[in-house]
Coordinates of C-alpha atoms in Angstrom, one line a residue:
Chain A
M6 CA -47.7 0.1 -16.9
N7 CA -49.0 2.8 -19.1
P8 CA -50.8 1.7 -22.3
I9 CA -48.5 4.0 -24.5
T10 CA -45.4 2.5 -22.9
G11 CA -46.8 -0.9 -23.3
G12 CA -47.6 -0.4 -27.0
L13 CA -44.2 1.1 -27.7
E14 CA -42.5 -1.8 -26.0
E15 CA -44.6 -4.3 -28.0
V16 CA -43.3 -2.6 -31.2
L17 CA -39.7 -2.7 -29.9
R18 CA -40.2 -6.4 -29.1
H19 CA -41.1 -7.1 -32.7
L20 CA -37.9 -5.2 -33.7
G21 CA -35.9 -7.6 -31.6
L22 CA -34.7 -5.3 -28.9
A23 CA -33.4 -7.0 -25.7
P24 CA -36.1 -6.9 -22.9
G25 CA -33.9 -4.8 -20.6
L26 CA -33.5 -2.1 -23.2
R27 CA -37.2 -1.9 -24.1
P28 CA -38.3 0.6 -21.4
L29 CA -35.3 2.8 -22.4
G30 CA -36.2 2.5 -26.1
A31 CA -39.8 3.5 -25.3
F32 CA -38.5 6.5 -23.4
V33 CA -36.1 7.5 -26.2
L34 CA -38.9 7.3 -28.8
L35 CA -41.2 9.5 -26.7
S36 CA -38.5 12.0 -26.1
A37 CA -37.6 12.0 -29.8
V38 CA -41.2 12.9 -30.7
V39 CA -41.0 15.9 -28.3
A40 CA -37.6 16.9 -29.6
A41 CA -38.8 16.6 -33.3
A42 CA -41.9 18.7 -32.5
M43 CA -39.8 21.4 -30.8
F44 CA -37.2 21.4 -33.6
G45 CA -40.0 21.7 -36.2
V46 CA -41.6 24.7 -34.4
V47 CA -38.2 26.5 -34.1
S48 CA -37.2 25.9 -37.7
L49 CA -40.6 27.0 -38.9
A50 CA -40.3 30.2 -36.8
V51 CA -36.9 30.9 -38.2
R52 CA -38.0 30.4 -41.8
R53 CA -41.0 32.7 -41.3
R54 CA -38.7 35.3 -39.7
W55 CA -40.6 35.2 -36.4
M56 CA -37.4 34.5 -34.7
S57 CA -33.8 35.3 -35.4
R58 CA -31.3 32.5 -35.9
T59 CA -29.5 33.5 -32.8
T60 CA -32.6 33.3 -30.6
A61 CA -33.4 29.9 -32.1
A62 CA -29.9 28.7 -31.3
F63 CA -30.4 29.8 -27.7
W64 CA -33.6 27.8 -27.3
L65 CA -32.0 24.8 -28.9
F66 CA -29.0 25.0 -26.5
V67 CA -31.1 25.3 -23.4
S68 CA -33.7 22.7 -24.6
P69 CA -32.1 19.7 -22.9
W70 CA -32.4 21.4 -19.5
M71 CA -36.0 22.5 -20.3
F72 CA -37.0 19.0 -21.3
G73 CA -35.4 17.5 -18.1
F74 CA -37.0 20.3 -16.0
A75 CA -40.4 19.7 -17.5
V76 CA -40.3 15.9 -17.2
F77 CA -38.4 15.4 -13.9
T78 CA -39.1 18.5 -11.9
F79 CA -41.9 20.9 -12.9
G80 CA -44.3 18.2 -14.2
P81 CA -43.8 16.0 -11.1
M82 CA -44.2 19.1 -8.8
V83 CA -47.6 20.0 -10.3
Y84 CA -48.6 16.3 -10.2
S85 CA -47.5 16.1 -6.6
L86 CA -49.6 19.1 -5.7
W87 CA -52.6 17.4 -7.3
L88 CA -51.8 14.1 -5.6
S89 CA -51.7 15.8 -2.2
F90 CA -55.5 16.4 -2.5
L91 CA -56.2 12.7 -3.2
N92 CA -56.3 9.5 -1.2
W93 CA -54.4 6.9 -3.2
D94 CA -52.7 3.6 -2.3
L95 CA -51.4 2.9 -5.9
V96 CA -53.8 -0.1 -6.2
S97 CA -57.4 0.9 -5.7
P98 CA -58.8 3.9 -7.5
S99 CA -57.9 7.3 -6.0
R100 CA -60.5 9.4 -4.1
F101 CA -60.6 13.1 -3.9
A102 CA -59.9 14.2 -0.3
G103 CA -59.8 18.0 -0.5
L104 CA -57.6 19.3 2.2
G105 CA -58.0 16.1 4.2
N106 CA -54.3 15.1 3.9
Y107 CA -53.2 18.5 5.2
Q108 CA -55.7 18.4 8.1
K109 CA -54.4 14.9 8.9
A110 CA -50.9 16.2 8.9
A111 CA -51.8 19.0 11.2
A112 CA -53.2 16.5 13.7
D113 CA -50.6 13.8 13.3
P114 CA -48.3 13.7 16.4
L115 CA -45.6 12.0 14.3
V116 CA -45.5 14.9 11.9
R117 CA -45.0 17.2 14.9
Q118 CA -42.2 14.9 16.1
A119 CA -40.7 14.8 12.6
I120 CA -40.7 18.6 12.4
K121 CA -39.2 18.9 15.8
V122 CA -36.4 16.4 15.2
T123 CA -35.6 17.9 11.8
L124 CA -35.6 21.5 12.9
V125 CA -33.5 20.8 15.9
Y126 CA -31.0 19.0 13.7
A127 CA -30.9 21.8 11.2
V128 CA -30.8 24.7 13.7
V129 CA -28.1 23.1 15.9
S130 CA -25.9 21.3 13.4
V131 CA -25.6 24.1 10.8
P132 CA -24.3 26.8 13.2
L133 CA -21.9 24.3 14.8
Q134 CA -20.6 23.2 11.4
T135 CA -20.2 26.8 10.4
A136 CA -18.3 27.7 13.6
L137 CA -16.0 24.7 13.3
S138 CA -15.2 25.0 9.7
L139 CA -14.6 28.7 9.8
G140 CA -12.6 28.4 13.0
V141 CA -10.3 25.8 11.5
A142 CA -10.0 27.8 8.3
L143 CA -8.9 30.8 10.3
L144 CA -6.3 28.8 12.1
M145 CA -5.0 27.6 8.7
N146 CA -5.0 31.0 7.2
T147 CA -1.6 31.9 8.6
D148 CA 1.4 31.1 6.5
I149 CA 2.5 28.0 8.4
R150 CA 4.4 25.1 6.8
G151 CA 2.6 21.9 6.1
I152 CA -0.8 23.6 5.4
N153 CA -1.5 21.1 2.6
V154 CA -1.1 18.2 5.0
F155 CA -3.6 19.8 7.5
R156 CA -6.0 20.6 4.7
T157 CA -5.9 17.1 3.4
V158 CA -6.4 15.6 6.9
W159 CA -9.4 17.8 7.5
Y160 CA -10.8 17.2 4.0
L161 CA -10.5 13.4 3.8
P162 CA -13.3 12.6 6.3
S163 CA -15.8 14.5 4.1
L164 CA -15.2 11.8 1.5
V165 CA -16.7 9.2 3.9
T166 CA -20.3 10.2 3.5
G167 CA -23.6 8.5 3.3
V168 CA -23.9 4.8 4.3
A169 CA -20.2 4.3 4.8
Q170 CA -20.1 7.1 7.3
V171 CA -23.1 5.9 9.2
T172 CA -21.6 2.3 9.3
L173 CA -18.4 3.7 10.7
F174 CA -20.2 5.8 13.3
L175 CA -22.5 3.0 14.4
W176 CA -19.2 1.5 15.6
V177 CA -17.6 4.7 16.9
F178 CA -20.7 5.3 19.0
N179 CA -21.1 1.6 20.0
P180 CA -22.1 1.7 23.7
N181 CA -19.7 -1.1 24.8
Y182 CA -16.8 -1.3 22.4
G183 CA -17.0 2.0 20.6
L184 CA -14.3 4.7 20.2
V185 CA -16.2 7.5 22.0
N186 CA -17.2 5.5 25.0
G187 CA -13.7 3.8 25.1
M188 CA -12.2 7.3 25.3
L189 CA -14.7 8.4 27.9
H190 CA -14.0 5.2 29.9
A191 CA -10.3 6.0 29.9
V192 CA -11.0 9.3 31.7
G193 CA -13.4 7.6 34.1
V194 CA -16.8 8.7 32.5
D195 CA -19.5 6.2 31.7
G196 CA -20.7 7.2 28.2
P197 CA -24.4 7.1 27.2
A198 CA -25.7 4.5 24.7
W199 CA -25.8 7.1 21.9
F200 CA -27.8 5.8 19.0
Q201 CA -29.6 3.3 21.3
D202 CA -30.7 6.1 23.7
P203 CA -33.7 8.2 22.7
S204 CA -32.2 11.4 24.2
W205 CA -28.7 10.9 22.8
A206 CA -29.4 9.7 19.3
L207 CA -29.9 13.1 17.8
P208 CA -26.8 14.7 19.5
A209 CA -24.8 11.7 18.2
V210 CA -26.1 12.4 14.6
I211 CA -25.2 16.1 15.1
I212 CA -21.6 15.2 16.3
M213 CA -21.4 12.8 13.3
S214 CA -22.2 15.7 10.9
L215 CA -19.3 17.7 12.3
W216 CA -16.9 15.1 11.1
T217 CA -17.5 16.0 7.4
V218 CA -17.1 19.8 7.5
G219 CA -13.9 19.6 5.4
G220 CA -15.6 20.7 2.2
N221 CA -16.9 23.9 3.9
M222 CA -13.5 24.5 5.5
V223 CA -11.9 24.5 2.0
I224 CA -14.4 27.1 0.8
Y225 CA -13.8 29.3 3.8
L226 CA -10.0 29.0 3.4
A227 CA -10.3 30.2 -0.2
G228 CA -12.6 33.1 0.9
L229 CA -10.1 34.1 3.6
Q230 CA -7.2 34.1 1.2
D231 CA -9.2 36.6 -1.0
V232 CA -9.4 39.2 1.7
P233 CA -7.2 42.1 0.5
I234 CA -4.1 42.3 2.7
E235 CA -4.1 46.2 2.6
L236 CA -7.2 46.2 4.9
Y237 CA -5.3 44.4 7.6
E238 CA -2.2 46.6 7.1
A239 CA -4.4 49.8 7.4
A240 CA -6.1 48.4 10.5
S241 CA -2.8 47.6 12.2
I242 CA -1.5 51.1 11.6
D243 CA -4.7 52.4 13.2
G244 CA -3.9 50.2 16.2
A245 CA -6.5 47.5 15.8
G246 CA -5.7 44.3 17.7
P247 CA -6.2 40.7 16.4
A248 CA -9.7 40.4 17.8
R249 CA -10.8 43.7 16.4
R250 CA -9.3 42.8 13.0
L251 CA -11.2 39.5 13.0
W252 CA -14.5 41.1 13.9
S253 CA -14.3 44.2 11.7
I254 CA -12.4 43.0 8.7
T255 CA -12.3 39.2 8.3
I256 CA -15.9 38.3 9.3
P257 CA -17.5 41.1 7.1
Q258 CA -15.3 40.2 4.2
V259 CA -16.1 36.5 4.2
S260 CA -19.8 37.0 5.2
P261 CA -21.1 36.3 1.7
V262 CA -19.3 32.9 1.8
I263 CA -20.8 32.2 5.3
F264 CA -24.2 33.2 3.9
F265 CA -23.8 30.8 1.0
N266 CA -22.8 27.9 3.2
V267 CA -25.5 28.6 5.8
V268 CA -28.2 28.6 3.1
T269 CA -27.0 25.4 1.3
G270 CA -26.3 23.8 4.7
L271 CA -29.8 24.4 6.0
I272 CA -31.5 23.1 2.8
A273 CA -29.3 20.0 3.0
A274 CA -30.0 19.5 6.7
M275 CA -33.7 19.7 6.3
Q276 CA -33.4 16.8 3.8
I277 CA -31.4 14.4 6.0
F278 CA -32.5 10.8 5.4
T279 CA -29.7 8.2 5.0
Q280 CA -28.5 8.5 8.6
A281 CA -32.0 7.8 10.0
F282 CA -32.5 4.9 7.6
V283 CA -29.3 3.1 8.3
I284 CA -29.3 3.6 12.1
K285 CA -32.9 2.5 12.2
S286 CA -32.2 -0.7 10.2
A287 CA -29.3 -1.5 12.4
G288 CA -31.7 -1.4 15.4
G289 CA -31.0 2.1 16.8
A290 CA -32.9 5.3 17.2
P291 CA -35.6 4.1 19.6
A292 CA -38.9 6.1 20.3
N293 CA -38.9 8.0 17.0
S294 CA -35.8 9.9 18.2
L295 CA -34.5 10.1 14.6
L296 CA -37.8 10.4 12.8
F297 CA -36.5 13.0 10.3
F298 CA -39.1 14.5 8.1
V299 CA -37.9 12.9 4.9
Y300 CA -37.8 9.5 6.6
Y301 CA -41.4 9.9 7.7
L302 CA -42.3 10.9 4.1
Y303 CA -40.4 7.8 2.8
Q304 CA -42.3 5.6 5.3
N305 CA -45.7 7.0 4.2
A306 CA -45.0 6.7 0.5
F307 CA -43.1 3.5 0.2
Q308 CA -44.0 1.5 3.2
F309 CA -47.6 2.5 3.9
F310 CA -48.3 3.4 0.2
Q311 CA -50.2 6.6 1.2
M312 CA -49.2 8.5 -1.9
G313 CA -51.6 11.4 -1.3
Y314 CA -50.5 11.9 2.3
A315 CA -46.8 11.6 1.3
S316 CA -47.3 14.2 -1.3
A317 CA -48.9 16.6 1.2
L318 CA -45.9 16.0 3.5
A319 CA -43.6 16.8 0.6
W320 CA -45.3 20.1 0.0
I321 CA -45.2 20.9 3.7
L322 CA -41.4 20.2 3.6
L323 CA -41.0 22.5 0.6
L324 CA -42.9 25.3 2.3
M325 CA -40.8 24.9 5.5
I326 CA -37.6 25.0 3.5
L327 CA -38.8 28.1 1.6
A328 CA -39.8 29.8 4.8
L329 CA -36.4 29.0 6.4
T330 CA -34.5 30.2 3.4
L331 CA -36.5 33.4 3.3
L332 CA -35.9 34.0 6.9
V333 CA -32.1 33.6 6.4
F334 CA -32.3 35.9 3.3
R335 CA -34.2 38.5 5.3
G336 CA -31.8 38.3 8.2
S337 CA -28.8 38.5 5.9
A338 CA -29.2 42.3 5.3
F339 CA -28.0 42.8 8.9
W340 CA -24.8 40.8 8.7
V341 CA -23.8 40.0 5.1
Y342 CA -21.5 42.6 3.6
Y343 CA -21.3 43.0 -0.2
E344 CA -18.6 45.3 -1.5
S345 CA -20.8 47.0 -4.0
A346 CA -23.2 48.2 -1.2
N347 CA -20.5 50.6 -0.1
P348 CA -18.7 52.4 -2.9
K349 CA -15.9 53.6 -0.7
A350 CA -14.9 50.1 0.4
S351 CA -14.9 48.7 -3.1
R352 CA -11.8 50.7 -4.1
R353 CA -9.8 47.5 -4.1
R354 CA -6.5 47.6 -5.9
P355 CA -6.0 44.9 -8.5
R356 CA -3.9 42.2 -6.9
V357 CA -0.7 41.2 -8.5
R358 CA 0.0 37.5 -8.5
Chain B
M23 CA -2.6 34.1 19.2
G24 CA 0.9 33.0 18.1
K25 CA 1.8 30.8 15.2
A26 CA 2.9 28.0 17.6
T27 CA -0.5 27.9 19.3
N28 CA -2.1 27.6 15.9
I29 CA 0.0 24.7 15.0
V30 CA -0.7 22.9 18.3
V31 CA -4.5 23.4 18.0
L32 CA -4.4 22.3 14.4
T33 CA -2.4 19.2 15.2
I34 CA -4.7 18.2 18.1
G35 CA -7.7 18.8 15.9
S36 CA -6.2 16.8 13.0
L37 CA -5.6 13.9 15.3
V38 CA -9.2 14.0 16.5
F39 CA -10.4 14.1 12.9
A40 CA -8.1 11.5 11.6
Y41 CA -8.6 9.1 14.5
P42 CA -11.9 7.5 13.3
F43 CA -10.5 7.1 9.8
L44 CA -7.3 5.4 11.0
W45 CA -9.3 3.3 13.5
M46 CA -11.6 2.2 10.7
I47 CA -8.6 0.9 8.8
A48 CA -7.1 -0.7 11.9
T49 CA -10.5 -2.4 12.8
S50 CA -10.8 -3.7 9.2
L51 CA -7.6 -5.6 9.7
R52 CA -8.5 -7.3 13.0
T53 CA -9.8 -10.7 13.8
R54 CA -13.1 -11.0 15.7
Q55 CA -11.3 -11.4 19.0
G56 CA -9.0 -8.5 18.1
V57 CA -12.0 -6.2 17.7
A58 CA -13.3 -6.9 21.2
S59 CA -9.9 -6.6 22.9
G60 CA -8.4 -3.9 20.7
G61 CA -10.7 -1.2 22.0
I62 CA -9.6 2.3 21.0
S63 CA -6.0 1.4 20.0
L64 CA -4.9 1.9 16.4
W65 CA -2.8 -1.3 16.3
P66 CA -4.6 -4.4 14.9
I67 CA -2.9 -6.8 17.4
Q68 CA -3.6 -9.8 15.3
W69 CA -3.3 -8.9 11.6
Q70 CA -5.9 -10.4 9.4
F71 CA -5.9 -9.2 5.8
N72 CA -8.4 -11.7 4.5
N73 CA -11.3 -9.6 6.0
Y74 CA -11.2 -7.8 2.6
T75 CA -11.5 -11.0 0.6
S76 CA -14.1 -12.5 2.9
G77 CA -15.9 -9.1 2.9
L78 CA -16.0 -9.2 -0.9
A79 CA -17.0 -12.9 -1.0
S80 CA -20.0 -12.5 1.4
F81 CA -22.1 -10.7 -1.2
P82 CA -22.2 -10.5 -5.0
F83 CA -19.7 -7.7 -4.9
F84 CA -18.9 -7.5 -8.7
T85 CA -22.6 -7.2 -9.6
Y86 CA -23.0 -4.3 -7.1
L87 CA -19.8 -2.7 -8.3
T88 CA -21.0 -2.9 -12.0
N89 CA -24.3 -1.3 -11.0
S90 CA -22.6 1.4 -9.0
L91 CA -20.2 2.2 -11.9
L92 CA -23.1 2.3 -14.4
T93 CA -25.2 4.6 -12.2
T94 CA -22.2 6.8 -11.5
L95 CA -20.2 7.1 -14.8
I96 CA -23.1 7.6 -17.2
P97 CA -24.5 10.5 -15.1
V98 CA -21.0 12.0 -14.7
V99 CA -20.5 12.1 -18.5
G100 CA -24.1 13.1 -19.2
S101 CA -24.6 15.8 -16.6
V102 CA -21.2 17.4 -17.2
L103 CA -21.5 17.6 -21.0
V104 CA -25.1 18.7 -21.1
S105 CA -24.6 21.3 -18.3
S106 CA -21.7 22.7 -20.3
L107 CA -23.8 23.0 -23.4
V108 CA -26.7 24.7 -21.6
G109 CA -24.3 26.9 -19.6
F110 CA -22.8 28.0 -22.9
G111 CA -26.2 28.9 -24.2
F112 CA -26.9 31.1 -21.2
A113 CA -23.5 32.7 -21.2
R114 CA -22.9 33.5 -24.8
I115 CA -26.0 33.4 -27.0
P116 CA -28.0 36.6 -26.6
A117 CA -31.8 36.1 -26.5
R118 CA -34.8 37.7 -24.9
G119 CA -35.9 35.8 -21.8
S120 CA -32.5 34.3 -21.1
G121 CA -32.2 36.1 -17.8
L122 CA -35.6 35.0 -16.6
L123 CA -35.0 31.4 -17.6
F124 CA -31.6 31.4 -15.8
G125 CA -33.5 32.7 -12.7
I126 CA -35.6 29.6 -12.9
V127 CA -32.5 27.4 -13.2
L128 CA -31.2 29.0 -10.0
A129 CA -34.5 28.7 -8.2
T130 CA -34.6 25.0 -8.8
M131 CA -31.4 24.6 -6.8
L132 CA -33.5 25.6 -3.7
L133 CA -36.1 22.9 -4.4
P134 CA -35.9 19.8 -2.2
Q135 CA -35.6 16.7 -4.4
E136 CA -38.2 15.0 -2.1
V137 CA -41.1 16.9 -3.6
T138 CA -40.7 15.1 -6.8
L139 CA -40.1 11.7 -5.2
V140 CA -43.6 10.3 -5.2
P141 CA -44.5 11.6 -8.7
Q142 CA -41.2 10.3 -10.1
F143 CA -42.0 7.0 -8.6
I144 CA -45.3 7.0 -10.4
L145 CA -43.7 8.3 -13.6
F146 CA -41.1 5.6 -13.8
R147 CA -43.7 3.0 -12.9
S148 CA -45.7 4.0 -15.9
L149 CA -42.6 3.9 -18.0
D150 CA -42.1 0.3 -16.9
M151 CA -38.8 1.2 -15.3
M152 CA -39.3 -0.2 -11.8
D153 CA -36.4 -2.3 -10.5
T154 CA -34.1 -1.1 -13.2
L155 CA -31.2 1.3 -13.1
Y156 CA -32.9 3.8 -15.5
P157 CA -34.6 5.9 -12.8
I158 CA -31.2 6.5 -11.1
I159 CA -29.5 7.5 -14.4
L160 CA -32.1 9.3 -16.6
P161 CA -32.8 12.4 -14.4
F162 CA -29.2 13.3 -14.5
M163 CA -28.9 13.3 -18.3
F164 CA -30.5 16.7 -18.9
G165 CA -28.1 19.0 -17.0
M166 CA -27.8 19.9 -13.4
P167 CA -28.8 23.4 -12.3
F168 CA -25.7 23.9 -10.1
F169 CA -23.3 22.8 -12.9
I170 CA -25.1 25.0 -15.5
F171 CA -24.5 27.9 -13.1
L172 CA -20.8 27.0 -12.7
F173 CA -20.3 26.7 -16.5
R174 CA -22.2 29.9 -17.2
Q175 CA -20.1 31.9 -14.7
F176 CA -16.9 30.4 -16.1
Y177 CA -17.9 31.2 -19.7
M178 CA -18.9 34.7 -18.9
R179 CA -15.4 35.4 -17.7
L180 CA -13.8 34.3 -20.9
P181 CA -13.2 37.2 -23.4
A182 CA -16.2 37.7 -25.7
S183 CA -13.8 38.2 -28.6
L184 CA -13.4 34.4 -28.7
T185 CA -17.0 34.1 -30.0
D186 CA -16.8 37.1 -32.2
A187 CA -13.9 35.8 -34.2
A188 CA -15.5 32.4 -34.6
V189 CA -18.8 34.0 -35.7
V190 CA -17.1 36.0 -38.4
D191 CA -15.3 32.9 -39.4
G192 CA -18.7 31.4 -40.1
A193 CA -18.7 28.7 -37.4
G194 CA -22.0 27.6 -36.0
W195 CA -22.8 28.0 -32.3
F196 CA -22.5 24.2 -31.7
R197 CA -19.0 24.2 -33.2
I198 CA -17.9 27.2 -31.2
W199 CA -19.0 25.4 -28.0
R200 CA -17.4 22.1 -28.9
S201 CA -14.1 23.3 -30.3
I202 CA -13.5 26.5 -28.2
Y203 CA -15.5 26.7 -25.0
L204 CA -15.7 23.0 -24.0
P205 CA -11.9 22.4 -24.1
L206 CA -11.3 25.8 -22.3
S207 CA -13.5 24.8 -19.4
Q208 CA -11.4 21.9 -18.2
P209 CA -11.2 23.1 -14.6
I210 CA -15.0 23.2 -14.3
L211 CA -15.3 20.0 -16.2
V212 CA -13.1 18.2 -13.7
A213 CA -14.7 19.9 -10.6
A214 CA -18.3 19.1 -11.9
A215 CA -17.3 15.5 -12.8
V216 CA -15.9 14.9 -9.3
L217 CA -18.9 16.5 -7.6
Q218 CA -21.3 14.4 -9.7
F219 CA -19.2 11.2 -9.1
M220 CA -19.3 11.7 -5.3
S221 CA -23.0 12.4 -5.2
S222 CA -24.0 9.5 -7.6
W223 CA -21.6 7.0 -6.0
N224 CA -23.1 7.7 -2.5
N225 CA -26.6 8.1 -3.7
F226 CA -28.9 6.1 -1.4
L227 CA -32.4 7.5 -1.4
T228 CA -33.4 6.9 -5.0
P229 CA -31.9 3.4 -5.4
T230 CA -33.7 2.4 -2.1
I231 CA -37.0 3.5 -3.7
F232 CA -36.6 2.1 -7.2
I233 CA -34.6 -1.1 -6.7
Q234 CA -35.7 -4.3 -4.9
S235 CA -33.8 -7.2 -6.5
D236 CA -30.2 -8.0 -5.7
R237 CA -29.5 -8.0 -9.4
W238 CA -29.6 -4.1 -9.6
K239 CA -28.5 -3.1 -6.1
T240 CA -25.7 -0.6 -5.8
L241 CA -22.8 -0.7 -3.3
P242 CA -24.3 1.8 -0.7
M243 CA -27.5 -0.3 -0.7
A244 CA -25.5 -3.5 -0.2
L245 CA -23.5 -1.9 2.6
A246 CA -26.7 -0.7 4.3
G247 CA -28.2 -4.2 4.0
F248 CA -24.9 -5.6 5.3
T249 CA -25.0 -3.3 8.3
S250 CA -28.3 -4.5 9.4
V251 CA -27.6 -8.2 8.9
N252 CA -23.9 -8.5 9.9
R253 CA -24.1 -6.1 12.9
T254 CA -21.7 -8.1 14.9
D255 CA -18.9 -8.7 12.4
T256 CA -17.3 -5.3 12.7
S257 CA -14.0 -6.0 10.9
L258 CA -15.9 -7.3 7.8
L259 CA -18.1 -4.2 7.9
M260 CA -15.2 -1.8 8.1
A261 CA -13.4 -3.7 5.3
T262 CA -16.5 -3.3 3.1
S263 CA -16.9 0.3 4.0
I264 CA -13.3 1.0 3.1
I265 CA -13.9 -0.7 -0.3
V266 CA -16.9 1.5 -0.9
V267 CA -15.1 4.7 0.1
L268 CA -11.9 3.9 -1.7
P269 CA -12.8 5.2 -5.2
C270 CA -13.7 8.6 -3.7
V271 CA -10.4 8.8 -1.9
L272 CA -8.4 7.7 -5.0
I273 CA -10.1 10.3 -7.1
F274 CA -9.4 12.9 -4.4
F275 CA -5.7 12.2 -4.5
L276 CA -5.6 12.1 -8.3
A277 CA -7.4 15.4 -8.8
Q278 CA -6.6 17.1 -5.5
R279 CA -5.6 20.4 -7.1
H280 CA -8.7 20.6 -9.3
I281 CA -11.1 19.6 -6.5
I282 CA -9.8 22.1 -4.0
G283 CA -9.8 24.8 -6.8
G284 CA -13.3 23.7 -7.9
I285 CA -14.8 23.7 -4.4
S286 CA -13.3 27.1 -3.7
F287 CA -14.7 28.4 -7.0
T288 CA -18.1 27.0 -6.3
G289 CA -18.3 28.6 -2.8
T290 CA -16.8 32.0 -3.2
K291 CA -17.6 33.3 -6.7

């Protein structure tokens, strides 16, 4: 515990605050000091006419986010960068290690395995999810009856996420009694051991991720319904068939939505953790077959207590995600279509609802 | 492709998608023997409803439920209200540097949370908040970048005359936000609340790091522990999973229209 926190808690103890609330009380007191300082500076600036009242109002309105950003994001990031140059186990005094942690990571075969597993997961699962959710959305984008029933059925599984989903799929992929191998057995195929088999564990996690594409599908469906109907009419008059209309109208029109989903999907996929944790603690994922990067980071930080090394890994993850995002952004110029880029195409008539 | 083909493909796909869900419910109602002999069928064979009661009785369910509710509902209220306030500031109060600051808000959406994991651990340790619920609640009380973005976009689309009239009227910015903009943004309020509920309710990484004692464990943590210990008792496991998932499903059916609308708005606009 920090001496300032300790002192504040001591004061709160004298004031008779319940023990469980003392840490919160100390935090609130510290934040109040910051808030009062900021309020003081702003009101002084307004009184001295350095700042208009409107500008002051803006800064006060965004100040909660700025405080949270400074305390829980930016400050920790700077601190984490500093930590990544140290060797520290939380107990003994820290030692400066220079680039030692990064050199260690470069030589660590487990880091290589973690990067491989995570990248394969991200690069395989995200396109599959995109294809599946877009495909289903296309099928639903015809005016058929009962569309709401279909939409609900496809959306419901995406509510079963996290630990509950893994618990269910541990059983779905159970080698002996599971749903998948039961089905395969019915058609005369002997299924693999899935989570228990080093070469099938990752494919099983990818298949599992496809079950929760409902959220993306709903987004695509909304995007598809926004495509102006005149474009299809004009194309039909010009003699374009269904495949041609799909390729030349539908896909370009929803490409910004695809782009959004691919970027957010990749970032999320690089941070996969819960699946590995639960499968591992249930005795699956042999031979580091599900050693996702964040799981390895977690192990280093909170099982081996190598805070410096874990921070270096965190920064490596950040750089990998930035590089991947940048790559997708760069590539997007070739396939993402924005209306404003082409003034002729943006002459969209206002839609009457 | 004809309409009939579409319906056939969709129906088959829906069956494949719904099957694990239905099977989960069927398994949760089986006896131990029924699980082994039931295989892939959807019919429980021998009905046993008390899996739910024994599932609940096998761990301090109500303690975990209380912890889960605390770490979900407080962030829901906090993050939604604060994000609305900040989003209003960005959308309606003109100031120099506003655009740049909003760019920073957007950029933080790309940051992986894991970068701050180790320093946050050290921060909460020095705030004496280890093994309490505070580390799972506090970071959400200062607005979420994504929700700030949603509220800002929504407020920008409202007519600017709303503010002008109120300013002439002499109302302060805070009153304009509270009595005009906040009530008008009901669709975003619901969508953001639901998103935050789902993410906090299912949050697993941070509780795993900060909480050790049973007194403060949340339901997903309990289920994960349950999974590794009671590996063999599948019907109990499924019953417990369903209890954990149930609030999300209920909320979905209650607010279906808002959720679908909200998700579509977040993805396409």
